[in-house]
Structure formats: structure tokens, C-alpha cells
Tab-separated table of C-alpha atoms in Angstrom:
chain	number	residue	atom	x	y	z
J	1	MET	CA	-0.003	-0.078	-0.021
J	2	GLY	CA	3.248	2.242	-0.030
J	3	TRP	CA	2.818	3.807	3.597
J	4	GLN	CA	6.374	2.668	4.459
J	5	GLN	CA	7.696	5.499	2.218
J	6	ASN	CA	5.581	8.116	3.551
J	7	MET	CA	5.407	7.567	7.194
J	8	ILE	CA	7.250	10.348	9.328
J	9	GLN	CA	9.824	8.835	11.610
J	10	PRO	CA	10.371	8.133	14.577
J	11	VAL	CA	6.932	6.552	14.984
J	12	LEU	CA	5.481	6.776	18.557
J	13	VAL	CA	2.825	4.142	19.143
J	14	THR	CA	0.615	4.513	22.495
J	15	GLY	CA	-1.209	1.117	23.327
J	16	ALA	CA	1.534	-0.719	21.754
J	17	THR	CA	0.950	-3.817	23.733
J	18	GLY	CA	-2.674	-3.985	23.318
J	19	PHE	CA	-4.412	-6.334	20.771
J	20	ILE	CA	-4.297	-3.882	17.762
J	21	GLY	CA	-1.328	-2.089	18.931
J	22	ARG	CA	0.989	-5.418	18.993
J	23	ARG	CA	-0.355	-5.853	14.952
J	24	VAL	CA	0.587	-2.382	14.368
J	25	MET	CA	4.080	-2.809	15.938
J	26	ALA	CA	4.682	-5.902	14.071
J	27	LYS	CA	4.123	-4.164	10.776
J	28	LEU	CA	6.382	-1.178	11.707
J	29	LEU	CA	9.100	-3.375	12.752
J	30	SER	CA	8.918	-5.675	9.763
J	31	GLU	CA	9.560	-2.542	7.587
J	32	GLY	CA	12.296	-1.491	9.774
J	33	ILE	CA	10.766	1.862	10.880
J	34	CYS	CA	12.062	3.569	13.821
J	35	VAL	CA	9.603	3.074	16.617
J	36	LYS	CA	9.212	4.379	20.167
J	37	ALA	CA	6.423	2.898	22.657
J	38	ILE	CA	4.879	4.057	25.734
J	39	VAL	CA	4.476	0.828	27.980
J	40	GLN	CA	3.184	0.625	31.629
J	41	PRO	CA	5.860	-0.087	34.218
J	42	GLU	CA	4.135	-3.403	35.319
J	43	THR	CA	3.752	-4.687	31.474
J	44	ALA	CA	6.281	-7.027	30.133
J	45	ILE	CA	7.979	-6.197	26.829
J	46	PRO	CA	7.160	-8.421	23.834
J	47	LYS	CA	10.085	-10.466	23.149
J	48	GLU	CA	9.610	-10.263	19.421
J	49	TRP	CA	10.430	-6.519	19.835
J	50	GLY	CA	13.848	-7.440	21.170
J	51	GLU	CA	16.218	-4.235	21.063
J	52	LYS	CA	14.669	-2.635	18.066
J	53	VAL	CA	12.073	-0.280	20.135
J	54	GLU	CA	12.619	2.426	22.239
J	55	ILE	CA	10.694	2.065	25.463
J	56	ILE	CA	9.197	4.906	27.511
J	57	ARG	CA	7.953	3.540	30.830
J	58	GLY	CA	4.952	5.194	32.279
J	59	SER	CA	1.355	5.912	31.577
J	60	ILE	CA	-0.030	8.642	28.939
J	61	ALA	CA	-2.016	10.036	31.926
J	62	ASP	CA	1.410	11.594	33.160
J	63	ALA	CA	2.334	14.574	31.498
J	64	ALA	CA	5.916	14.093	31.915
J	65	VAL	CA	5.824	10.554	30.168
J	66	ALA	CA	3.868	12.020	27.332
J	67	GLY	CA	6.376	15.010	26.614
J	68	LYS	CA	9.136	12.454	27.143
J	69	ALA	CA	7.614	10.242	24.495
J	70	VAL	CA	6.530	12.768	21.857
J	71	ARG	CA	9.437	14.811	21.768
J	72	ASP	CA	11.349	14.248	18.576
J	73	THR	CA	8.799	12.192	17.211
J	74	GLY	CA	7.382	12.325	13.564
J	75	THR	CA	3.986	10.526	13.762
J	76	VAL	CA	2.038	9.494	16.845
J	77	LEU	CA	-0.229	6.477	16.635
J	78	HIS	CA	-2.406	6.853	19.607
J	79	LEU	CA	-4.170	3.752	20.544
J	80	ALA	CA	-3.996	4.103	24.073
J	81	ALA	CA	-7.586	3.876	25.873
J	82	LEU	CA	-9.242	1.968	28.744
J	83	VAL	CA	-11.398	-0.589	26.976
J	84	SER	CA	-14.165	-2.300	28.663
J	85	ASP	CA	-18.170	-2.088	28.918
J	86	TRP	CA	-18.017	-1.556	32.449
J	87	GLY	CA	-16.009	0.477	35.309
J	88	ASP	CA	-15.243	3.649	37.099
J	89	GLU	CA	-15.920	6.544	34.797
J	90	ALA	CA	-13.252	8.647	36.379
J	91	ARG	CA	-10.420	5.890	35.545
J	92	PHE	CA	-11.799	5.964	31.885
J	93	ARG	CA	-11.533	9.782	31.603
J	94	GLU	CA	-8.319	9.845	33.284
J	95	CYS	CA	-6.619	7.463	30.423
J	96	THR	CA	-8.600	8.035	27.260
J	97	VAL	CA	-9.739	11.832	27.621
J	98	GLU	CA	-7.113	13.395	29.868
J	99	GLY	CA	-4.382	11.203	28.640
J	100	SER	CA	-5.129	11.845	25.308
J	101	ARG	CA	-5.031	15.745	25.885
J	102	TYR	CA	-1.491	15.313	26.974
J	103	ILE	CA	-0.511	13.644	23.721
J	104	PHE	CA	-2.301	16.236	21.675
J	105	GLU	CA	-0.697	19.142	23.542
J	106	GLU	CA	2.680	17.526	23.091
J	107	ALA	CA	2.170	16.610	19.507
J	108	LEU	CA	1.277	20.111	18.775
J	109	GLN	CA	4.362	21.540	20.535
J	110	TYR	CA	6.674	19.127	18.586
J	111	GLY	CA	4.908	19.382	15.275
J	112	ALA	CA	4.274	15.737	15.224
J	113	ARG	CA	1.194	14.343	13.456
J	114	VAL	CA	-1.207	12.158	15.029
J	115	LEU	CA	-3.332	9.232	13.931
J	116	LEU	CA	-5.845	8.920	16.624
J	117	VAL	CA	-7.518	5.214	16.789
J	118	SER	CA	-11.175	6.184	18.032
J	119	SER	CA	-13.980	3.481	17.629
J	120	VAL	CA	-17.605	3.072	15.988
J	121	VAL	CA	-18.906	3.234	19.511
J	122	VAL	CA	-18.739	7.045	18.960
J	123	TYR	CA	-21.929	6.586	16.780
J	124	GLY	CA	-23.807	5.550	19.950
J	125	ASP	CA	-27.630	5.133	19.380
J	126	ALA	CA	-27.345	5.605	15.756
J	127	ILE	CA	-25.639	2.145	15.255
J	128	PRO	CA	-28.970	0.259	15.477
J	129	LYS	CA	-31.025	2.860	13.597
J	130	MET	CA	-28.926	3.708	10.214
J	131	VAL	CA	-25.987	2.898	8.312
J	132	CYS	CA	-23.258	4.908	10.060
J	133	SER	CA	-20.975	6.605	7.519
J	134	GLU	CA	-18.061	8.845	8.786
J	135	GLU	CA	-20.611	11.867	8.422
J	136	THR	CA	-23.335	10.368	10.842
J	137	PRO	CA	-23.665	12.478	13.873
J	138	PHE	CA	-22.270	11.236	17.365
J	139	GLY	CA	-25.261	9.703	19.222
J	140	LYS	CA	-26.278	9.000	22.672
J	141	THR	CA	-23.937	6.955	24.482
J	142	PHE	CA	-24.466	4.109	26.895
J	143	GLY	CA	-21.334	3.450	29.030
J	144	PRO	CA	-17.997	4.745	30.038
J	145	TYR	CA	-16.200	3.529	27.311
J	146	SER	CA	-18.350	5.012	24.549
J	147	ARG	CA	-18.788	8.437	26.654
J	148	THR	CA	-14.901	8.806	27.006
J	149	LYS	CA	-14.426	7.526	23.536
J	150	GLN	CA	-16.451	10.150	22.306
J	151	ALA	CA	-15.200	12.690	24.321
J	152	GLN	CA	-11.660	11.743	23.168
J	153	GLU	CA	-12.611	12.479	19.525
J	154	LYS	CA	-14.310	15.697	20.402
J	155	LEU	CA	-11.210	16.779	21.604
J	156	ALA	CA	-9.039	15.595	19.070
J	157	TRP	CA	-11.014	17.485	16.579
J	158	GLU	CA	-11.003	20.545	18.839
J	159	TYR	CA	-7.225	20.562	18.690
J	160	TYR	CA	-7.369	20.046	14.719
J	161	GLU	CA	-9.843	22.923	14.204
J	162	LYS	CA	-8.833	25.257	16.791
J	163	LYS	CA	-4.909	24.674	17.264
J	164	GLY	CA	-3.818	23.362	14.009
J	165	LEU	CA	-2.910	19.588	14.935
J	166	ARG	CA	-2.220	17.678	12.172
J	167	LEU	CA	-4.725	14.723	12.962
J	168	SER	CA	-6.434	11.816	11.142
J	169	VAL	CA	-8.853	9.267	12.758
J	170	VAL	CA	-9.634	5.894	12.427
J	171	ARG	CA	-12.817	4.304	13.943
J	172	PRO	CA	-12.393	0.428	14.137
J	173	ALA	CA	-15.711	-1.733	14.213
J	174	ASN	CA	-15.709	-5.043	16.007
J	175	VAL	CA	-12.143	-6.395	15.876
J	176	TYR	CA	-11.564	-9.837	16.040
J	177	GLY	CA	-8.479	-12.149	15.366
J	178	PRO	CA	-6.316	-14.384	17.453
J	179	ALA	CA	-5.705	-12.845	21.155
J	180	SER	CA	-8.962	-10.650	20.740
J	181	GLY	CA	-9.736	-9.681	24.119
J	182	THR	CA	-13.708	-8.396	23.834
J	183	TRP	CA	-14.516	-10.860	21.004
J	184	LEU	CA	-12.641	-13.960	21.878
J	185	HIS	CA	-11.316	-14.137	25.617
J	186	ASP	CA	-14.441	-12.457	26.759
J	187	VAL	CA	-16.888	-14.513	24.860
J	188	ALA	CA	-15.172	-17.956	25.252
J	189	PRO	CA	-16.276	-18.446	28.795
J	190	VAL	CA	-19.736	-17.504	28.043
J	191	LEU	CA	-20.062	-20.108	25.211
J	192	LYS	CA	-18.380	-22.834	27.234
J	193	LYS	CA	-21.021	-22.350	29.954
J	194	GLY	CA	-23.633	-22.496	27.503
J	195	LEU	CA	-24.964	-19.148	28.394
J	196	PRO	CA	-26.747	-16.893	25.949
J	197	CYS	CA	-24.620	-14.316	23.851
J	198	LEU	CA	-26.900	-13.935	20.691
J	199	ILE	CA	-29.896	-11.293	21.094
J	200	SER	CA	-33.191	-11.923	19.014
J	201	GLY	CA	-31.438	-14.890	17.165
J	202	GLY	CA	-28.231	-13.072	16.290
J	203	GLY	CA	-29.123	-12.364	12.650
J	204	GLN	CA	-27.666	-9.031	13.012
J	205	ASN	CA	-24.647	-8.021	11.038
J	206	ALA	CA	-21.622	-8.250	13.409
J	207	GLY	CA	-19.772	-5.517	11.720
J	208	LEU	CA	-16.360	-7.321	11.944
J	209	ALA	CA	-12.974	-6.080	10.980
J	210	TYR	CA	-9.771	-8.616	11.172
J	211	VAL	CA	-7.250	-7.261	13.390
J	212	ASP	CA	-4.280	-6.909	10.411
J	213	ASN	CA	-6.863	-5.140	8.276
J	214	VAL	CA	-7.273	-2.659	10.909
J	215	ALA	CA	-3.776	-2.187	11.259
J	216	ASP	CA	-3.064	-1.806	7.589
J	217	LEU	CA	-5.660	1.033	7.429
J	218	ILE	CA	-4.077	2.743	10.601
J	219	LEU	CA	-0.809	2.868	8.797
J	220	LEU	CA	-1.835	4.023	5.394
J	221	ALA	CA	-4.051	6.836	7.033
J	222	ALA	CA	-1.246	7.983	9.256
J	223	SER	CA	0.971	8.302	6.187
J	224	SER	CA	-1.091	9.827	3.777
J	225	ASP	CA	-1.474	13.656	2.975
J	226	ALA	CA	-5.015	12.923	1.849
J	227	ALA	CA	-5.946	11.581	5.549
J	228	LEU	CA	-5.350	14.695	6.939
J	229	GLY	CA	-8.416	16.125	8.952
J	230	ARG	CA	-10.202	13.038	7.914
J	231	ALA	CA	-12.035	10.119	9.718
J	232	TYR	CA	-12.392	6.618	8.468
J	233	ASN	CA	-14.297	3.590	9.527
J	234	ALA	CA	-12.416	0.603	9.568
J	235	CYS	CA	-14.739	-2.400	8.692
J	236	ASP	CA	-14.427	-5.418	6.741
J	237	VAL	CA	-18.215	-5.013	5.389
J	238	LEU	CA	-18.809	-8.810	5.601
J	239	ASP	CA	-22.289	-10.453	5.369
J	240	ILE	CA	-21.407	-12.092	8.756
J	241	SER	CA	-24.075	-12.349	11.387
J	242	TRP	CA	-23.378	-12.823	15.158
J	243	LYS	CA	-24.724	-16.230	15.063
J	244	THR	CA	-22.342	-17.168	12.387
J	245	TYR	CA	-19.309	-15.430	14.181
J	246	PHE	CA	-20.361	-17.046	17.821
J	247	SER	CA	-21.367	-20.440	16.175
J	248	ASP	CA	-17.728	-20.506	14.481
J	249	LEU	CA	-16.266	-19.465	17.928
J	250	ALA	CA	-18.069	-22.390	19.668
J	251	ALA	CA	-17.359	-24.959	17.240
J	252	MET	CA	-13.645	-24.379	17.666
J	253	LEU	CA	-13.999	-24.190	21.423
J	254	GLN	CA	-15.877	-27.411	21.450
J	255	ALA	CA	-18.633	-25.581	23.102
J	256	PRO	CA	-22.429	-25.702	22.662
J	257	GLU	CA	-24.111	-23.772	19.872
J	258	PRO	CA	-24.602	-20.222	21.090
J	259	ARG	CA	-28.029	-19.394	22.858
J	260	SER	CA	-30.095	-16.517	22.448
J	261	LEU	CA	-31.967	-14.064	24.332
J	262	PRO	CA	-35.202	-12.002	23.212
J	263	TRP	CA	-34.056	-7.958	22.963
J	264	LEU	CA	-36.376	-6.811	25.356
J	265	VAL	CA	-35.243	-9.446	28.074
J	266	ALA	CA	-31.778	-8.404	27.251
J	267	LYS	CA	-32.345	-4.645	27.728
J	268	THR	CA	-34.354	-5.371	30.966
J	269	GLY	CA	-31.460	-7.366	32.390
J	270	ALA	CA	-28.996	-4.910	31.206
J	271	GLY	CA	-30.887	-2.131	33.238
J	272	VAL	CA	-31.279	-4.491	36.331
J	273	PHE	CA	-27.696	-5.430	36.376
J	274	GLU	CA	-26.273	-2.181	36.041
J	275	THR	CA	-28.470	-0.790	38.658
J	276	LEU	CA	-27.691	-3.398	41.113
J	277	TRP	CA	-23.674	-3.430	40.076
J	278	ARG	CA	-23.744	0.369	41.085
J	279	LEU	CA	-25.539	0.063	44.339
J	280	LEU	CA	-23.283	-2.791	45.265
J	281	GLY	CA	-20.072	-1.293	43.966
J	282	ILE	CA	-19.385	-4.329	42.290
J	283	ARG	CA	-16.086	-3.993	39.993
J	284	HIS	CA	-16.175	-6.866	37.633
J	285	ARG	CA	-18.618	-6.383	34.579
J	286	PRO	CA	-22.247	-7.492	34.676
J	287	PRO	CA	-23.395	-10.430	32.615
J	288	ILE	CA	-25.020	-7.808	30.206
J	289	THR	CA	-24.659	-4.006	29.976
J	290	HIS	CA	-26.280	-1.440	27.605
J	291	GLU	CA	-22.849	-0.970	25.961
J	292	ALA	CA	-22.530	-4.421	25.025
J	293	LEU	CA	-26.184	-4.559	23.708
J	294	ASN	CA	-25.750	-1.734	21.541
J	295	LEU	CA	-23.289	-3.618	19.450
J	296	VAL	CA	-24.563	-7.389	19.855
J	297	GLY	CA	-28.054	-6.493	19.509
J	298	SER	CA	-27.758	-4.259	16.499
J	299	ASP	CA	-27.158	-4.459	12.715
J	300	ASN	CA	-23.611	-3.149	12.483
J	301	ARG	CA	-23.377	-1.437	9.263
J	302	PHE	CA	-20.100	0.870	8.694
J	303	PRO	CA	-19.361	1.515	5.003
J	304	MET	CA	-15.745	1.890	3.688
J	305	ASP	CA	-16.441	4.040	0.714
J	306	ARG	CA	-14.150	6.785	2.001
J	307	ALA	CA	-11.208	4.988	2.671
J	308	ALA	CA	-11.203	3.004	-0.430
J	309	LYS	CA	-11.937	6.285	-2.540
J	310	GLU	CA	-9.228	8.708	-0.629
J	311	LEU	CA	-6.831	6.110	0.326
J	312	GLY	CA	-7.136	2.901	-2.095
J	313	TYR	CA	-7.683	0.745	1.043
J	314	LYS	CA	-8.846	-2.587	0.644
J	315	PRO	CA	-9.036	-5.190	3.373
J	316	ARG	CA	-6.566	-8.172	2.618
J	317	ILE	CA	-7.561	-10.832	4.949
J	318	SER	CA	-10.813	-12.553	4.295
J	319	TYR	CA	-13.186	-13.723	7.002
J	320	ALA	CA	-12.296	-17.194	6.076
J	321	GLU	CA	-8.759	-16.654	6.536
J	322	GLY	CA	-9.299	-14.601	9.647
J	323	ILE	CA	-11.547	-17.161	11.425
J	324	SER	CA	-9.139	-19.855	10.429
J	325	ARG	CA	-6.321	-17.857	12.354
J	326	VAL	CA	-8.430	-17.880	15.194
J	327	GLY	CA	-9.016	-21.412	15.068
J	328	GLU	CA	-5.250	-21.941	15.047
J	329	TYR	CA	-4.832	-19.515	18.010
J	330	ILE	CA	-7.139	-21.698	19.990
J	331	ARG	CA	-5.517	-24.842	19.238
J	332	LEU	CA	-2.047	-23.724	19.890
J	333	GLN	CA	-3.294	-22.318	23.548
J	334	LYS	CA	-5.383	-25.711	24.041
J	335	TYR	CA	-8.577	-23.565	24.734
J	336	THR	CA	-11.470	-25.770	24.554
J	337	VAL	CA	-14.468	-26.548	26.273
J	338	HIS	CA	-12.351	-28.944	28.517
J	339	GLY	CA	-9.404	-26.489	29.170
J	340	HIS	CA	-8.470	-22.965	29.316
J	341	PHE	CA	-5.458	-20.562	28.331
């Protein structure tokens, strides 16, 4: 796709040890790009990085760390955010919003270009109602993750419009692949226990995006002049339903066929569970949340016309190949109904 020649180096990656971040890092390193990464003090450095990455230990929520990391950087790939459909909103805001403010401020000071990895959750309650192009207005949000991702992106555009930050945005849809937290590790125990994970039969489009395809678009948008001041959906635009995806996972996990709940039962349950969890101060996620329901209970339609037209983007990895790689990962991890990672 030609991004290698156009990427301004060094490249700083936040969220580099996360699910998408590790694939971005692998692609950068395979092309010999000069890379820096902010890594939390307690997080192990992936062995495949070797000595090829400049490591800045700390959190983006620390202004001094952000300043040290962004200094002398050409491009910032900003993936770091707290990812969950439940948790302390103050923690989400500290990392996702205030941490981003430090990154944007330092990038502005040092003249670095920023690629923000946002999320389709910024569309909020528009997701079940319509096809969400990049021009779709932000909708009502349902939890701390979507609220703070929306606030993060609004802040980014404020820096672009009012201060001149060199910005591009990619909004990944439901990203699957080997080692996915949300769409593999979190779902697998539900499937293994035979608990419901589909809504109203699961015929809705899952809006899937294979992780390597998302990483490709991130790198392409971060290195293209045409992408400055633009936002792009990142979705494979497949005719794959939640039932198909979860059934494929269940087969690989040697788990029962996925069960379903009526939408009204799931919505009522989300309200009850969230209320109880707040009253009791329970920290782990409830069995179902409005945040999750907005994705799993909806037809996820995120067109890719803009990225195709402006950047020449086309996803390389098909669903057949992507789900096969997930299956191989499961086999290697010996993760079946009778075992665990």
C-alpha cells in the first residue's frame, strides 16, 4: 500500500502492547521503521520487539511521560485507551480523555502528526438505527467506554480545528482475531458455559474487522496527506452475522451452539444488572450491559467507501482466513471446553 515510504519517523505508538497495537508494532518493525512505545511499568515487553524499540515506561495520563515520549517524534499512533463495557468512569476519563489531551498538546508543541484510533462506539444509539458513515453525527452513549471515546475524539477535533493539530482518525468496528480480548477471551467463557450471547437469534450483521486489516488502515491513514483532517471507518463490510461468528467460535472451542435472548429481556436485564452493580459497588462487569447490547443487539453497518476512494484501501484478510487464524490460535493455546489458556 506504499505507506512505508511516506511515514514520518520516528513513530511513537501508545497502546502498543494491546490487541491492535501489537499488530501495528509488528508491521512497523517488519518494515524497519524507527519505533518508540509508551509501556506501563508493570507490563512485560513482547520478546519479538527485541532491542528494536525505544521504550518509555509510564502512563499517558502522566504529562511528563507524554512529553518525553512525543519529543522528537514524527508520527504518533495513539491507540491507548481503557477498553471495557464496565468500570469506574473516572479511570476511563483519566486515561482516555486526559491522557489524550497530554498527547495532543505535546504533538502540537513538537509538530508531530497524530493518528487517533477512535471507535465506532462514538456513533452511539445511531448504530441500530442506520448505516453509519463517517458523516453520521455522534449519538447517545451507553457507558463509560463510549462516553470517553466520544469525548476523546471531540477533543481531538477541537485541537485540529482550533490549534492546528495534524490529525487523522480511524474508527475500528468490532475487531476480531487471535488474542482478541472483547471478541474471543471475553466471549469464550460464555460460550463454554452455554450461556446466551446472541440477541433475538443473532441474525444482525456483526460489523467485523480483522485485526490486521485495521492495522493496515491505521498505517495507511497515518502516512497519507489525503487523510489529514479526515475520519475513516475500519470495517471489513462482511455479510457475517453474530450467529455465524459466535457459532464458528463455539465449534472451535468445542462448546455448545450459542444461545439467544429476546431483545426486550436483554435490555431489561442490562438495566437491572447495571443498577445492582452500581448500588453494590461491584467492580467486575455485569453479565450484560447497555454498552454491549448496543453492538451485539444491532445491525452493525459501517461503509468503507471513503477509505477506498481517498486512500485506495481494501481489506486483505478475508473472513475465511481470519477465522481460520483464530482457530489456529485456539488450538495452540489448547483452549477448548475442557481447558483454558
